Amino acid sequence: MNIAAPQTFAVGGLIREQRRRMKLTLTQLGERAGVSAGYLSQVERENAVPSLATLGQIALALGLEIEHFISMPKATNAITRKDTRAKFHIGDSSVVYEKLAVEHPANELSSLILTIPPGYESEVASHEGEEIIYMLEGRIEQMLADTRYVLGVGDSLHFRGGLPHSWSNPFDEPAKIIWTGTLTLFRELSLAKK
């Protein structure tokens, strides 16, 4: 069995390049993507690493598919194998993503396994759709609006993506979760012209 190391994707420069091509300010792109201009500035300078969900929102706001930032091999059928499943990072983030679902234009769900190291904290996100997380290993803290949940092995949480949410691993051991959501990640993203 030969398990490949995760690929790393630097996204800041690509975001800045497309934003400038579209003649958008950081504020305009932030409004379209639902994130602050200050946060976008940090992402563009590679001083912050967006979660996959936030990167999806930015891609949508730029009228791009997420594959513009993360080139993943296309699956030929609906099965992914543990030893050959594509793994990746975004920038210098220590979170490892594994793509579980095979994307198809008719799909409504995306699904990933996330491995979250101790000390990791995500940014606050808010977007359309819904999410379910299921804990495979370790523990995480999930913030949902003003409520904090500590989730351990076997726990799950189902919530609307429109609520401000973030997660972290303040514990001493890595955590592994299955994330499934209706947020469009790996298929064509369409931008409503503003």
C-alpha atoms as a PDB file:
ATOM      1  CA  MET A   1       0.000   0.000   0.000  1.00  0.00           C
ATOM      2  CA  ASN A   2       1.374   3.346  -1.035  1.00  0.00           C
ATOM      3  CA  ILE A   3      -0.415   6.244   0.640  1.00  0.00           C
ATOM      4  CA  ALA A   4       0.501   9.543  -1.013  1.00  0.00           C
ATOM      5  CA  ALA A   5       1.379  12.621   1.012  1.00  0.00           C
ATOM      6  CA  PRO A   6      -1.204  15.417   0.917  1.00  0.00           C
ATOM      7  CA  GLN A   7      -0.801  18.041  -1.806  1.00  0.00           C
ATOM      8  CA  THR A   8      -0.460  21.696  -0.751  1.00  0.00           C
ATOM      9  CA  PHE A   9      -2.248  24.487  -2.606  1.00  0.00           C
ATOM     10  CA  ALA A  10      -1.232  28.159  -2.175  1.00  0.00           C
ATOM     11  CA  VAL A  11      -4.294  30.248  -2.995  1.00  0.00           C
ATOM     12  CA  GLY A  12      -3.589  33.851  -1.958  1.00  0.00           C
ATOM     13  CA  GLY A  13      -1.835  34.984  -5.117  1.00  0.00           C
ATOM     14  CA  LEU A  14      -4.454  33.355  -7.327  1.00  0.00           C
ATOM     15  CA  ILE A  15      -7.249  35.135  -5.450  1.00  0.00           C
ATOM     16  CA  ARG A  16      -5.472  38.507  -5.727  1.00  0.00           C
ATOM     17  CA  GLU A  17      -4.770  37.969  -9.437  1.00  0.00           C
ATOM     18  CA  GLN A  18      -8.421  37.201 -10.247  1.00  0.00           C
ATOM     19  CA  ARG A  19      -9.718  40.014  -8.017  1.00  0.00           C
ATOM     20  CA  ARG A  20      -7.489  42.526  -9.814  1.00  0.00           C
ATOM     21  CA  ARG A  21      -8.446  41.086 -13.213  1.00  0.00           C
ATOM     22  CA  MET A  22     -12.094  41.727 -12.279  1.00  0.00           C
ATOM     23  CA  LYS A  23     -11.177  45.224 -10.988  1.00  0.00           C
ATOM     24  CA  LEU A  24     -12.678  44.485  -7.567  1.00  0.00           C
ATOM     25  CA  THR A  25     -11.523  46.056  -4.341  1.00  0.00           C
ATOM     26  CA  LEU A  26     -10.986  43.886  -1.277  1.00  0.00           C
ATOM     27  CA  THR A  27     -14.181  45.365   0.148  1.00  0.00           C
ATOM     28  CA  GLN A  28     -16.226  44.506  -2.957  1.00  0.00           C
ATOM     29  CA  LEU A  29     -14.940  40.942  -3.060  1.00  0.00           C
ATOM     30  CA  GLY A  30     -15.470  40.603   0.693  1.00  0.00           C
ATOM     31  CA  GLU A  31     -19.100  41.678   0.342  1.00  0.00           C
ATOM     32  CA  ARG A  32     -19.678  39.166  -2.455  1.00  0.00           C
ATOM     33  CA  ALA A  33     -17.948  36.341  -0.570  1.00  0.00           C
ATOM     34  CA  GLY A  34     -19.334  37.129   2.889  1.00  0.00           C
ATOM     35  CA  VAL A  35     -15.924  37.745   4.512  1.00  0.00           C
ATOM     36  CA  SER A  36     -14.187  40.901   5.697  1.00  0.00           C
ATOM     37  CA  ALA A  37     -11.803  42.894   3.513  1.00  0.00           C
ATOM     38  CA  GLY A  38      -9.163  42.594   6.248  1.00  0.00           C
ATOM     39  CA  TYR A  39      -9.425  38.822   6.259  1.00  0.00           C
ATOM     40  CA  LEU A  40      -9.206  38.704   2.437  1.00  0.00           C
ATOM     41  CA  SER A  41      -6.091  40.873   2.582  1.00  0.00           C
ATOM     42  CA  GLN A  42      -4.494  38.394   4.977  1.00  0.00           C
ATOM     43  CA  VAL A  43      -5.461  35.478   2.709  1.00  0.00           C
ATOM     44  CA  GLU A  44      -4.018  37.199  -0.374  1.00  0.00           C
ATOM     45  CA  ARG A  45      -0.719  37.805   1.471  1.00  0.00           C
ATOM     46  CA  GLU A  46      -0.690  34.152   2.654  1.00  0.00           C
ATOM     47  CA  ASN A  47      -0.960  35.335   6.291  1.00  0.00           C
ATOM     48  CA  ALA A  48      -4.287  33.513   6.759  1.00  0.00           C
ATOM     49  CA  VAL A  49      -5.540  30.262   5.303  1.00  0.00           C
ATOM     50  CA  PRO A  50      -9.238  29.995   4.429  1.00  0.00           C
ATOM     51  CA  SER A  51     -11.185  26.870   5.216  1.00  0.00           C
ATOM     52  CA  LEU A  52     -12.412  24.933   2.226  1.00  0.00           C
ATOM     53  CA  ALA A  53     -15.910  26.356   2.753  1.00  0.00           C
ATOM     54  CA  THR A  54     -14.620  29.938   2.752  1.00  0.00           C
ATOM     55  CA  LEU A  55     -12.462  29.227  -0.301  1.00  0.00           C
ATOM     56  CA  GLY A  56     -15.631  27.971  -2.006  1.00  0.00           C
ATOM     57  CA  GLN A  57     -17.396  31.247  -1.164  1.00  0.00           C
ATOM     58  CA  ILE A  58     -14.454  33.258  -2.533  1.00  0.00           C
ATOM     59  CA  ALA A  59     -14.379  31.160  -5.716  1.00  0.00           C
ATOM     60  CA  LEU A  60     -18.111  31.723  -6.190  1.00  0.00           C
ATOM     61  CA  ALA A  61     -17.689  35.477  -5.680  1.00  0.00           C
ATOM     62  CA  LEU A  62     -14.917  35.483  -8.310  1.00  0.00           C
ATOM     63  CA  GLY A  63     -17.020  33.486 -10.767  1.00  0.00           C
ATOM     64  CA  LEU A  64     -14.629  30.538 -10.636  1.00  0.00           C
ATOM     65  CA  GLU A  65     -14.812  26.868  -9.847  1.00  0.00           C
ATOM     66  CA  ILE A  66     -12.905  25.819  -6.746  1.00  0.00           C
ATOM     67  CA  GLU A  67     -10.746  23.697  -9.055  1.00  0.00           C
ATOM     68  CA  HIS A  68      -9.108  26.982 -10.137  1.00  0.00           C
ATOM     69  CA  PHE A  69      -7.424  26.916  -6.715  1.00  0.00           C
ATOM     70  CA  ILE A  70      -7.319  23.175  -6.017  1.00  0.00           C
ATOM     71  CA  SER A  71      -6.727  20.867  -8.961  1.00  0.00           C
ATOM     72  CA  MET A  72      -7.872  17.411  -8.013  1.00  0.00           C
ATOM     73  CA  PRO A  73      -7.937  14.388 -10.305  1.00  0.00           C
ATOM     74  CA  LYS A  74     -11.432  13.593 -11.508  1.00  0.00           C
ATOM     75  CA  ALA A  75     -12.868  10.316 -10.271  1.00  0.00           C
ATOM     76  CA  THR A  76     -14.164   7.876 -12.842  1.00  0.00           C
ATOM     77  CA  ASN A  77     -16.765   6.194 -10.614  1.00  0.00           C
ATOM     78  CA  ALA A  78     -18.531   6.629  -7.301  1.00  0.00           C
ATOM     79  CA  ILE A  79     -16.053   4.812  -5.056  1.00  0.00           C
ATOM     80  CA  THR A  80     -13.068   6.273  -3.237  1.00  0.00           C
ATOM     81  CA  ARG A  81     -10.519   3.950  -1.641  1.00  0.00           C
ATOM     82  CA  LYS A  82      -8.835   4.704   1.665  1.00  0.00           C
ATOM     83  CA  ASP A  83      -5.322   4.154   0.308  1.00  0.00           C
ATOM     84  CA  THR A  84      -5.729   6.118  -2.918  1.00  0.00           C
ATOM     85  CA  ARG A  85      -8.084   8.915  -1.870  1.00  0.00           C
ATOM     86  CA  ALA A  86      -6.776  12.382  -2.777  1.00  0.00           C
ATOM     87  CA  LYS A  87      -5.538  14.357   0.245  1.00  0.00           C
ATOM     88  CA  PHE A  88      -4.675  18.038   0.264  1.00  0.00           C
ATOM     89  CA  HIS A  89      -3.907  21.188   2.320  1.00  0.00           C
ATOM     90  CA  ILE A  90      -4.730  24.787   1.564  1.00  0.00           C
ATOM     91  CA  GLY A  91      -1.660  27.023   1.883  1.00  0.00           C
ATOM     92  CA  ASP A  92       0.300  26.337   5.030  1.00  0.00           C
ATOM     93  CA  SER A  93      -2.757  25.124   6.904  1.00  0.00           C
ATOM     94  CA  SER A  94      -2.154  22.000   8.934  1.00  0.00           C
ATOM     95  CA  VAL A  95      -5.677  20.673   8.275  1.00  0.00           C
ATOM     96  CA  VAL A  96      -5.648  17.699   5.892  1.00  0.00           C
ATOM     97  CA  TYR A  97      -8.715  17.257   3.655  1.00  0.00           C
ATOM     98  CA  GLU A  98      -9.728  13.969   2.017  1.00  0.00           C
ATOM     99  CA  LYS A  99     -12.413  14.043  -0.641  1.00  0.00           C
ATOM    100  CA  LEU A 100     -15.029  11.335   0.055  1.00  0.00           C
ATOM    101  CA  ALA A 101     -17.696  12.064  -2.516  1.00  0.00           C
ATOM    102  CA  VAL A 102     -17.394  11.902  -6.258  1.00  0.00           C
ATOM    103  CA  GLU A 103     -18.729  15.171  -7.644  1.00  0.00           C
ATOM    104  CA  HIS A 104     -21.350  15.197 -10.333  1.00  0.00           C
ATOM    105  CA  PRO A 105     -23.441  18.148 -11.584  1.00  0.00           C
ATOM    106  CA  ALA A 106     -26.623  16.574 -10.160  1.00  0.00           C
ATOM    107  CA  ASN A 107     -25.180  16.051  -6.652  1.00  0.00           C
ATOM    108  CA  GLU A 108     -26.384  18.232  -3.825  1.00  0.00           C
ATOM    109  CA  LEU A 109     -23.840  17.082  -1.225  1.00  0.00           C
ATOM    110  CA  SER A 110     -20.098  17.387  -0.787  1.00  0.00           C
ATOM    111  CA  SER A 111     -18.306  15.217   1.759  1.00  0.00           C
ATOM    112  CA  LEU A 112     -14.799  15.253   3.224  1.00  0.00           C
ATOM    113  CA  ILE A 113     -12.729  13.788   6.028  1.00  0.00           C
ATOM    114  CA  LEU A 114     -10.826  16.508   7.885  1.00  0.00           C
ATOM    115  CA  THR A 115      -7.847  15.796  10.120  1.00  0.00           C
ATOM    116  CA  ILE A 116      -7.440  18.722  12.524  1.00  0.00           C
ATOM    117  CA  PRO A 117      -4.219  19.082  14.519  1.00  0.00           C
ATOM    118  CA  PRO A 118      -4.076  20.358  18.106  1.00  0.00           C
ATOM    119  CA  GLY A 119      -4.155  24.150  18.317  1.00  0.00           C
ATOM    120  CA  TYR A 120      -5.950  24.750  15.004  1.00  0.00           C
ATOM    121  CA  GLU A 121      -8.685  27.431  14.839  1.00  0.00           C
ATOM    122  CA  SER A 122     -10.836  28.140  11.787  1.00  0.00           C
ATOM    123  CA  GLU A 123     -12.171  31.511  10.744  1.00  0.00           C
ATOM    124  CA  VAL A 124     -15.845  32.358  11.295  1.00  0.00           C
ATOM    125  CA  ALA A 125     -17.919  31.384   8.240  1.00  0.00           C
ATOM    126  CA  SER A 126     -21.512  31.931   7.182  1.00  0.00           C
ATOM    127  CA  HIS A 127     -23.011  30.687   3.909  1.00  0.00           C
ATOM    128  CA  GLU A 128     -26.095  29.144   2.359  1.00  0.00           C
ATOM    129  CA  GLY A 129     -26.882  25.479   2.838  1.00  0.00           C
ATOM    130  CA  GLU A 130     -26.519  23.055   5.696  1.00  0.00           C
ATOM    131  CA  GLU A 131     -23.734  21.007   7.231  1.00  0.00           C
ATOM    132  CA  ILE A 132     -23.340  17.823   9.237  1.00  0.00           C
ATOM    133  CA  ILE A 133     -20.186  16.907  11.105  1.00  0.00           C
ATOM    134  CA  TYR A 134     -19.494  13.521  12.667  1.00  0.00           C
ATOM    135  CA  MET A 135     -16.561  12.916  15.015  1.00  0.00           C
ATOM    136  CA  LEU A 136     -14.351   9.951  14.137  1.00  0.00           C
ATOM    137  CA  GLU A 137     -11.411  10.657  16.483  1.00  0.00           C
ATOM    138  CA  GLY A 138     -10.452  13.219  19.137  1.00  0.00           C
ATOM    139  CA  ARG A 139     -12.503  16.271  20.111  1.00  0.00           C
ATOM    140  CA  ILE A 140     -13.257  19.710  18.689  1.00  0.00           C
ATOM    141  CA  GLU A 141     -14.989  22.855  19.882  1.00  0.00           C
ATOM    142  CA  GLN A 142     -17.702  24.001  17.469  1.00  0.00           C
ATOM    143  CA  MET A 143     -19.077  27.524  17.774  1.00  0.00           C
ATOM    144  CA  LEU A 144     -22.540  27.994  16.317  1.00  0.00           C
ATOM    145  CA  ALA A 145     -23.804  31.561  16.630  1.00  0.00           C
ATOM    146  CA  ASP A 146     -23.201  32.235  20.345  1.00  0.00           C
ATOM    147  CA  THR A 147     -23.225  28.611  21.487  1.00  0.00           C
ATOM    148  CA  ARG A 148     -20.114  26.503  22.085  1.00  0.00           C
ATOM    149  CA  TYR A 149     -20.274  22.725  21.686  1.00  0.00           C
ATOM    150  CA  VAL A 150     -17.536  20.252  22.593  1.00  0.00           C
ATOM    151  CA  LEU A 151     -17.855  17.236  20.321  1.00  0.00           C
ATOM    152  CA  GLY A 152     -16.136  13.896  20.928  1.00  0.00           C
ATOM    153  CA  VAL A 153     -15.970  10.518  19.199  1.00  0.00           C
ATOM    154  CA  GLY A 154     -19.379   9.448  17.918  1.00  0.00           C
ATOM    155  CA  ASP A 155     -20.965  12.904  18.360  1.00  0.00           C
ATOM    156  CA  SER A 156     -22.559  14.707  15.433  1.00  0.00           C
ATOM    157  CA  LEU A 157     -23.936  18.166  14.758  1.00  0.00           C
ATOM    158  CA  HIS A 158     -26.342  19.219  11.982  1.00  0.00           C
ATOM    159  CA  PHE A 159     -26.770  22.966  11.371  1.00  0.00           C
ATOM    160  CA  ARG A 160     -27.673  25.666   8.875  1.00  0.00           C
ATOM    161  CA  GLY A 161     -24.638  27.248   7.222  1.00  0.00           C
ATOM    162  CA  GLY A 162     -26.218  30.710   7.471  1.00  0.00           C
ATOM    163  CA  LEU A 163     -25.460  30.788  11.205  1.00  0.00           C
ATOM    164  CA  PRO A 164     -21.991  32.183  11.934  1.00  0.00           C
ATOM    165  CA  HIS A 165     -19.854  29.169  12.793  1.00  0.00           C
ATOM    166  CA  SER A 166     -16.251  28.201  13.457  1.00  0.00           C
ATOM    167  CA  TRP A 167     -14.379  25.289  14.973  1.00  0.00           C
ATOM    168  CA  SER A 168     -11.127  24.637  16.741  1.00  0.00           C
ATOM    169  CA  ASN A 169      -9.065  21.897  18.321  1.00  0.00           C
ATOM    170  CA  PRO A 170      -7.770  23.274  21.647  1.00  0.00           C
ATOM    171  CA  PHE A 171      -7.037  19.739  22.834  1.00  0.00           C
ATOM    172  CA  ASP A 172      -3.771  17.765  22.953  1.00  0.00           C
ATOM    173  CA  GLU A 173      -4.616  15.195  20.271  1.00  0.00           C
ATOM    174  CA  PRO A 174      -5.557  15.431  16.584  1.00  0.00           C
ATOM    175  CA  ALA A 175      -9.234  15.233  15.678  1.00  0.00           C
ATOM    176  CA  LYS A 176     -10.758  13.581  12.638  1.00  0.00           C
ATOM    177  CA  ILE A 177     -14.240  14.427  11.399  1.00  0.00           C
ATOM    178  CA  ILE A 178     -16.500  13.610   8.505  1.00  0.00           C
ATOM    179  CA  TRP A 179     -17.960  16.830   7.099  1.00  0.00           C
ATOM    180  CA  THR A 180     -20.933  16.681   4.735  1.00  0.00           C
ATOM    181  CA  GLY A 181     -22.765  19.690   3.417  1.00  0.00           C
ATOM    182  CA  THR A 182     -24.852  21.191   0.661  1.00  0.00           C
ATOM    183  CA  LEU A 183     -22.253  23.913   0.121  1.00  0.00           C
ATOM    184  CA  THR A 184     -21.074  23.654  -3.476  1.00  0.00           C
ATOM    185  CA  LEU A 185     -17.358  22.911  -3.382  1.00  0.00           C
ATOM    186  CA  PHE A 186     -16.073  20.861  -6.287  1.00  0.00           C
ATOM    187  CA  ARG A 187     -18.573  21.356  -9.051  1.00  0.00           C
ATOM    188  CA  GLU A 188     -19.305  24.313 -11.278  1.00  0.00           C
ATOM    189  CA  LEU A 189     -19.983  27.482  -9.326  1.00  0.00           C
ATOM    190  CA  SER A 190     -22.189  30.072 -10.965  1.00  0.00           C
ATOM    191  CA  LEU A 191     -21.985  33.735 -10.027  1.00  0.00           C
ATOM    192  CA  ALA A 192     -25.099  35.849 -10.178  1.00  0.00           C
ATOM    193  CA  LYS A 193     -23.948  38.985 -12.015  1.00  0.00           C
ATOM    194  CA  LYS A 194     -24.169  42.011  -9.800  1.00  0.00           C
END
